[in-house]
Amino acid sequence: MKRIKILQIGGPILVLALCCFGYLFAPNDPYFADMANRLVRPCSAYPLGTDILGRCTLSRLLYGGRTTIGIVALGCLCVAILGMVTGLLISRPKDKQGVLFESILNAVTAIPPIAYLIIFIAAWGNGILTMLVAITLSLFLRLIKLVKTRAEIEMGRAYVMCAVTSGAGRLRVLFWQILPNLVSDVIRFICLSCADMVLAIVGFSFIGLGLGDHVIDWGSMVSDSNQMMLSYPGLTLYPVVFIFLSTLSFHLLGRAASKEGGYYA
């Protein structure tokens, strides 16, 4: 059983680490265009061949992973830290002010993440910062709602009442008693949201509203090669495989996190 758990957690982490740090082992410059070697089949110099501009496909895949997974990792790190702290601090027994704030939060989180992306792209133009801010803001609000709701449920449990009776302050109860019980829920939410973030980044890049013209990412690679799918299917299939593996890894991590946990007393 322990070996299975290690594979369930270690396998996805290894895949994501390869996607994020694989650019360190890129065999060629992903930006270098060699028109004399356009659409070369896989060989020793180009393990996965070249694209229509003679650029190394493998190198561009690895650098695209750094871009896509890097944005997702940075955004989720900010969301996890700020979202948990904010959600815990605003959690309190229900009153009129709490009901009003919860109604506003429900209305804001009802807006789909894609709407945030469209608004920010229209205001600031496409780019890495725009994508990062839009995705982070959307997930941040949703995580606040999750943490706030779960914390308010935990406040009614016996171990919290015992801690309050023994003289523990509000912050100690929130961060020492309640927070450990929310970690598995937060990890599951973050992992599943990461998969959605990858698909959102790839989807907007595919339609030309992604990270910019000079940024390498999987969505733009699929977009650039979809016209040659019949004659050179690898140019489209390779980034699709990386997208599939990364999203699957996030889902597996989320499922592994959902099996862990338990109440802290």
Coordinates of C-alpha atoms in Angstrom, one line a residue:
M1 CA 0.0 0.0 0.0
K2 CA 2.8 2.4 0.8
R3 CA 4.4 1.7 -2.5
I4 CA 1.1 2.4 -4.3
K5 CA 0.7 5.7 -2.4
I6 CA 4.3 6.7 -3.3
L7 CA 3.5 6.0 -7.0
Q8 CA 0.2 7.9 -6.8
I9 CA 2.0 11.0 -5.4
G10 CA 5.5 10.7 -6.7
G11 CA 4.6 9.9 -10.3
P12 CA 2.5 13.1 -10.8
I13 CA 5.1 15.2 -9.0
L14 CA 7.9 13.8 -11.2
V15 CA 5.9 14.5 -14.4
L16 CA 5.2 18.1 -13.2
A17 CA 8.8 18.6 -12.3
L18 CA 9.9 17.5 -15.7
C19 CA 7.4 19.9 -17.3
C20 CA 8.6 22.8 -15.1
F21 CA 12.4 22.2 -15.1
G22 CA 12.9 20.2 -18.2
Y23 CA 14.0 23.3 -20.1
L24 CA 17.4 22.9 -18.3
F25 CA 18.0 19.9 -20.5
A26 CA 16.8 21.3 -23.8
P27 CA 19.1 20.2 -26.6
N28 CA 18.8 23.4 -28.7
D29 CA 17.9 27.0 -28.5
P30 CA 14.1 27.0 -28.8
Y31 CA 14.0 30.4 -30.5
F32 CA 16.6 29.7 -33.1
A33 CA 15.0 29.3 -36.6
D34 CA 17.0 27.3 -39.1
M35 CA 15.1 27.5 -42.4
A36 CA 17.5 25.0 -43.9
N37 CA 16.1 22.4 -41.5
R38 CA 12.4 23.0 -41.7
L39 CA 10.1 20.1 -40.8
V40 CA 13.0 17.7 -40.2
R41 CA 12.0 14.3 -39.0
P42 CA 13.3 13.1 -35.5
C43 CA 17.1 12.7 -35.5
S44 CA 20.1 12.9 -33.2
A45 CA 20.3 16.7 -33.5
Y46 CA 16.5 17.2 -33.2
P47 CA 15.0 14.3 -31.1
L48 CA 11.4 15.3 -32.0
G49 CA 12.2 17.0 -35.3
T50 CA 11.7 20.7 -36.1
D51 CA 8.7 22.9 -36.9
I52 CA 7.9 24.9 -40.0
L53 CA 10.5 27.5 -39.1
G54 CA 13.2 25.0 -38.3
R55 CA 13.0 25.3 -34.5
C56 CA 13.7 22.3 -32.3
T57 CA 10.3 20.8 -31.2
L58 CA 11.6 19.2 -28.1
S59 CA 13.3 22.3 -26.8
R60 CA 10.1 24.3 -27.4
L61 CA 8.0 21.7 -25.6
L62 CA 10.3 21.9 -22.6
Y63 CA 10.4 25.7 -22.6
G64 CA 6.6 25.7 -23.1
G65 CA 6.3 23.6 -19.9
R66 CA 8.4 26.1 -18.0
T67 CA 6.0 28.9 -19.1
T68 CA 2.7 27.1 -18.5
I69 CA 3.5 25.2 -15.3
G70 CA 5.5 28.1 -14.0
I71 CA 2.6 30.5 -14.3
V72 CA 0.3 27.9 -12.7
A73 CA 2.7 27.2 -9.8
L74 CA 3.4 30.8 -9.0
G75 CA -0.3 31.7 -9.2
C76 CA -1.3 28.7 -7.0
L77 CA 1.4 29.5 -4.4
C78 CA 0.1 33.1 -4.0
V79 CA -3.5 31.9 -3.9
A80 CA -2.9 29.1 -1.3
I81 CA -1.1 31.4 1.1
L82 CA -3.2 34.5 0.8
G83 CA -6.5 32.6 0.4
M84 CA -6.1 30.5 3.5
V85 CA -5.0 33.4 5.7
T86 CA -7.8 35.7 4.4
G87 CA -10.5 33.0 4.6
L88 CA -9.6 32.2 8.1
L89 CA -9.5 35.8 9.3
I90 CA -12.9 36.6 7.9
S91 CA -14.6 33.5 9.2
R92 CA -16.9 34.1 12.1
P93 CA -20.3 32.9 13.4
K94 CA -23.1 34.0 11.2
D95 CA -24.6 37.4 11.8
K96 CA -26.2 40.1 9.5
Q97 CA -22.8 41.4 8.4
G98 CA -21.6 37.9 7.7
V99 CA -24.6 37.1 5.6
L100 CA -24.2 40.2 3.6
F101 CA -20.5 39.6 3.0
E102 CA -21.2 35.9 2.1
S103 CA -23.8 37.1 -0.4
I104 CA -21.4 39.4 -2.1
L105 CA -18.7 36.7 -2.2
N106 CA -21.2 34.3 -3.7
A107 CA -22.1 36.8 -6.4
V108 CA -18.4 37.5 -7.3
T109 CA -17.4 33.9 -7.4
A110 CA -20.3 33.1 -9.7
I111 CA -18.4 34.9 -12.4
P112 CA -16.5 32.2 -14.4
P113 CA -12.7 32.4 -14.5
I114 CA -12.8 32.9 -18.3
A115 CA -14.7 36.2 -17.8
Y116 CA -11.8 37.5 -15.7
L117 CA -9.4 36.6 -18.5
I118 CA -11.4 38.3 -21.1
I119 CA -11.8 41.5 -19.0
F120 CA -8.1 41.7 -18.2
I121 CA -7.0 40.9 -21.7
A122 CA -9.3 43.6 -23.0
A123 CA -7.9 46.1 -20.5
W124 CA -4.2 45.3 -20.5
G125 CA -3.6 43.2 -23.5
N126 CA -2.3 39.7 -23.6
G127 CA 0.8 38.7 -21.7
I128 CA 2.2 36.7 -18.8
L129 CA 1.3 39.2 -16.1
T130 CA -2.2 39.6 -17.4
M131 CA -2.8 35.9 -17.4
L132 CA -1.2 35.5 -14.0
V133 CA -3.3 38.2 -12.4
A134 CA -6.6 37.1 -13.9
I135 CA -6.3 33.5 -13.0
T136 CA -4.9 34.3 -9.5
L137 CA -7.8 36.7 -8.7
S138 CA -10.4 34.2 -9.8
L139 CA -9.0 31.3 -7.7
F140 CA -8.2 33.6 -4.8
L141 CA -11.9 34.5 -4.3
R142 CA -13.0 30.9 -4.7
L143 CA -10.5 29.7 -2.1
I144 CA -11.5 32.4 0.3
K145 CA -15.1 31.1 0.0
L146 CA -14.0 27.5 0.6
V147 CA -11.8 28.3 3.6
K148 CA -14.4 30.6 5.2
T149 CA -17.2 28.0 4.8
R150 CA -15.1 25.1 6.1
A151 CA -13.7 27.1 9.0
E152 CA -17.2 28.2 10.1
I153 CA -18.2 24.5 10.1
E154 CA -15.1 23.6 12.2
M155 CA -15.9 26.3 14.7
G156 CA -18.9 24.2 15.9
R157 CA -16.9 21.1 16.6
A158 CA -16.0 19.9 20.1
Y159 CA -12.3 20.3 19.8
V160 CA -12.6 24.0 19.0
M161 CA -15.0 24.5 21.9
C162 CA -12.6 22.8 24.2
A163 CA -9.8 25.0 23.0
V164 CA -11.8 28.1 23.5
T165 CA -12.9 26.9 27.0
S166 CA -9.2 26.3 27.9
G167 CA -8.5 30.0 27.1
A168 CA -7.1 29.8 23.6
G169 CA -7.3 33.1 21.6
R170 CA -9.0 33.5 18.3
L171 CA -5.8 33.4 16.2
R172 CA -4.6 30.4 18.0
V173 CA -7.8 28.5 17.4
L174 CA -7.9 29.5 13.8
F175 CA -4.3 28.7 12.9
W176 CA -3.4 26.0 15.4
Q177 CA -6.7 24.1 15.7
I178 CA -8.7 24.7 12.5
L179 CA -6.1 25.2 9.9
P180 CA -4.6 21.6 10.0
N181 CA -8.1 20.3 9.1
L182 CA -8.4 22.5 6.1
V183 CA -5.1 21.6 4.5
S184 CA -6.3 18.5 2.6
D185 CA -9.3 20.5 1.2
V186 CA -7.1 23.3 0.1
I187 CA -4.6 21.0 -1.6
R188 CA -7.4 19.2 -3.4
F189 CA -8.9 22.5 -4.5
I190 CA -5.5 23.9 -5.6
C191 CA -4.6 20.7 -7.6
L192 CA -7.9 20.5 -9.4
S193 CA -7.8 24.3 -10.1
C194 CA -4.3 23.9 -11.5
A195 CA -5.6 21.5 -14.2
D196 CA -8.3 24.1 -15.1
M197 CA -5.6 26.8 -15.2
V198 CA -3.5 24.8 -17.6
L199 CA -6.4 24.3 -19.9
A200 CA -7.4 28.0 -19.7
I201 CA -3.8 29.2 -20.6
V202 CA -3.6 26.7 -23.4
G203 CA -7.0 27.5 -24.7
F204 CA -6.4 31.3 -24.8
S205 CA -3.0 30.8 -26.4
F206 CA -4.6 28.6 -29.1
I207 CA -7.0 31.3 -30.2
G208 CA -4.2 34.0 -30.0
L209 CA -5.2 35.7 -26.7
G210 CA -2.5 34.1 -24.6
L211 CA 0.9 35.1 -23.5
G212 CA 2.2 37.1 -26.4
D213 CA 3.9 36.5 -29.7
H214 CA 7.4 35.8 -28.4
V215 CA 6.5 33.5 -25.5
I216 CA 6.7 29.8 -26.0
D217 CA 3.8 27.8 -24.6
W218 CA 1.9 24.6 -25.6
G219 CA -1.2 26.3 -26.8
S220 CA 0.6 28.4 -29.4
M221 CA 2.5 25.3 -30.5
V222 CA -0.8 23.5 -31.2
S223 CA -2.2 26.6 -32.9
D224 CA 0.9 27.0 -35.2
S225 CA 0.9 23.3 -36.3
N226 CA -2.8 22.4 -36.6
Q227 CA -2.8 23.1 -40.3
M228 CA -0.1 20.4 -40.8
M229 CA -1.6 17.8 -38.6
L230 CA -2.2 15.3 -41.4
S231 CA 1.3 15.6 -42.9
Y232 CA 3.2 16.2 -39.6
P233 CA 1.0 15.0 -36.8
G234 CA 3.8 15.0 -34.2
L235 CA 3.9 18.8 -34.2
T236 CA 0.4 18.8 -32.8
L237 CA 0.4 15.6 -30.8
Y238 CA 3.5 16.3 -28.8
P239 CA 2.2 19.4 -27.0
V240 CA -1.2 17.8 -26.6
V241 CA 0.4 14.8 -24.8
F242 CA 2.3 17.3 -22.5
I243 CA -1.0 19.1 -21.8
F244 CA -2.8 15.8 -21.1
L245 CA 0.0 14.5 -18.8
S246 CA 0.2 17.8 -16.8
T247 CA -3.6 18.0 -16.2
L248 CA -3.8 14.3 -15.4
S249 CA -1.0 14.8 -12.8
F250 CA -2.8 17.6 -11.1
H251 CA -6.0 15.5 -11.0
L252 CA -4.1 12.6 -9.5
L253 CA -2.5 14.8 -6.8
G254 CA -6.0 16.2 -6.0
R255 CA -7.4 12.7 -5.6
A256 CA -4.5 11.6 -3.5
A257 CA -5.0 14.7 -1.2
S258 CA -8.8 13.9 -0.9
K259 CA -7.9 10.5 0.6
E260 CA -5.8 12.0 3.3
G261 CA -6.9 14.2 6.2
G262 CA -9.1 13.7 9.2
Y263 CA -10.1 15.9 12.0
Y264 CA -7.4 17.3 14.3
A265 CA -8.3 17.1 17.9

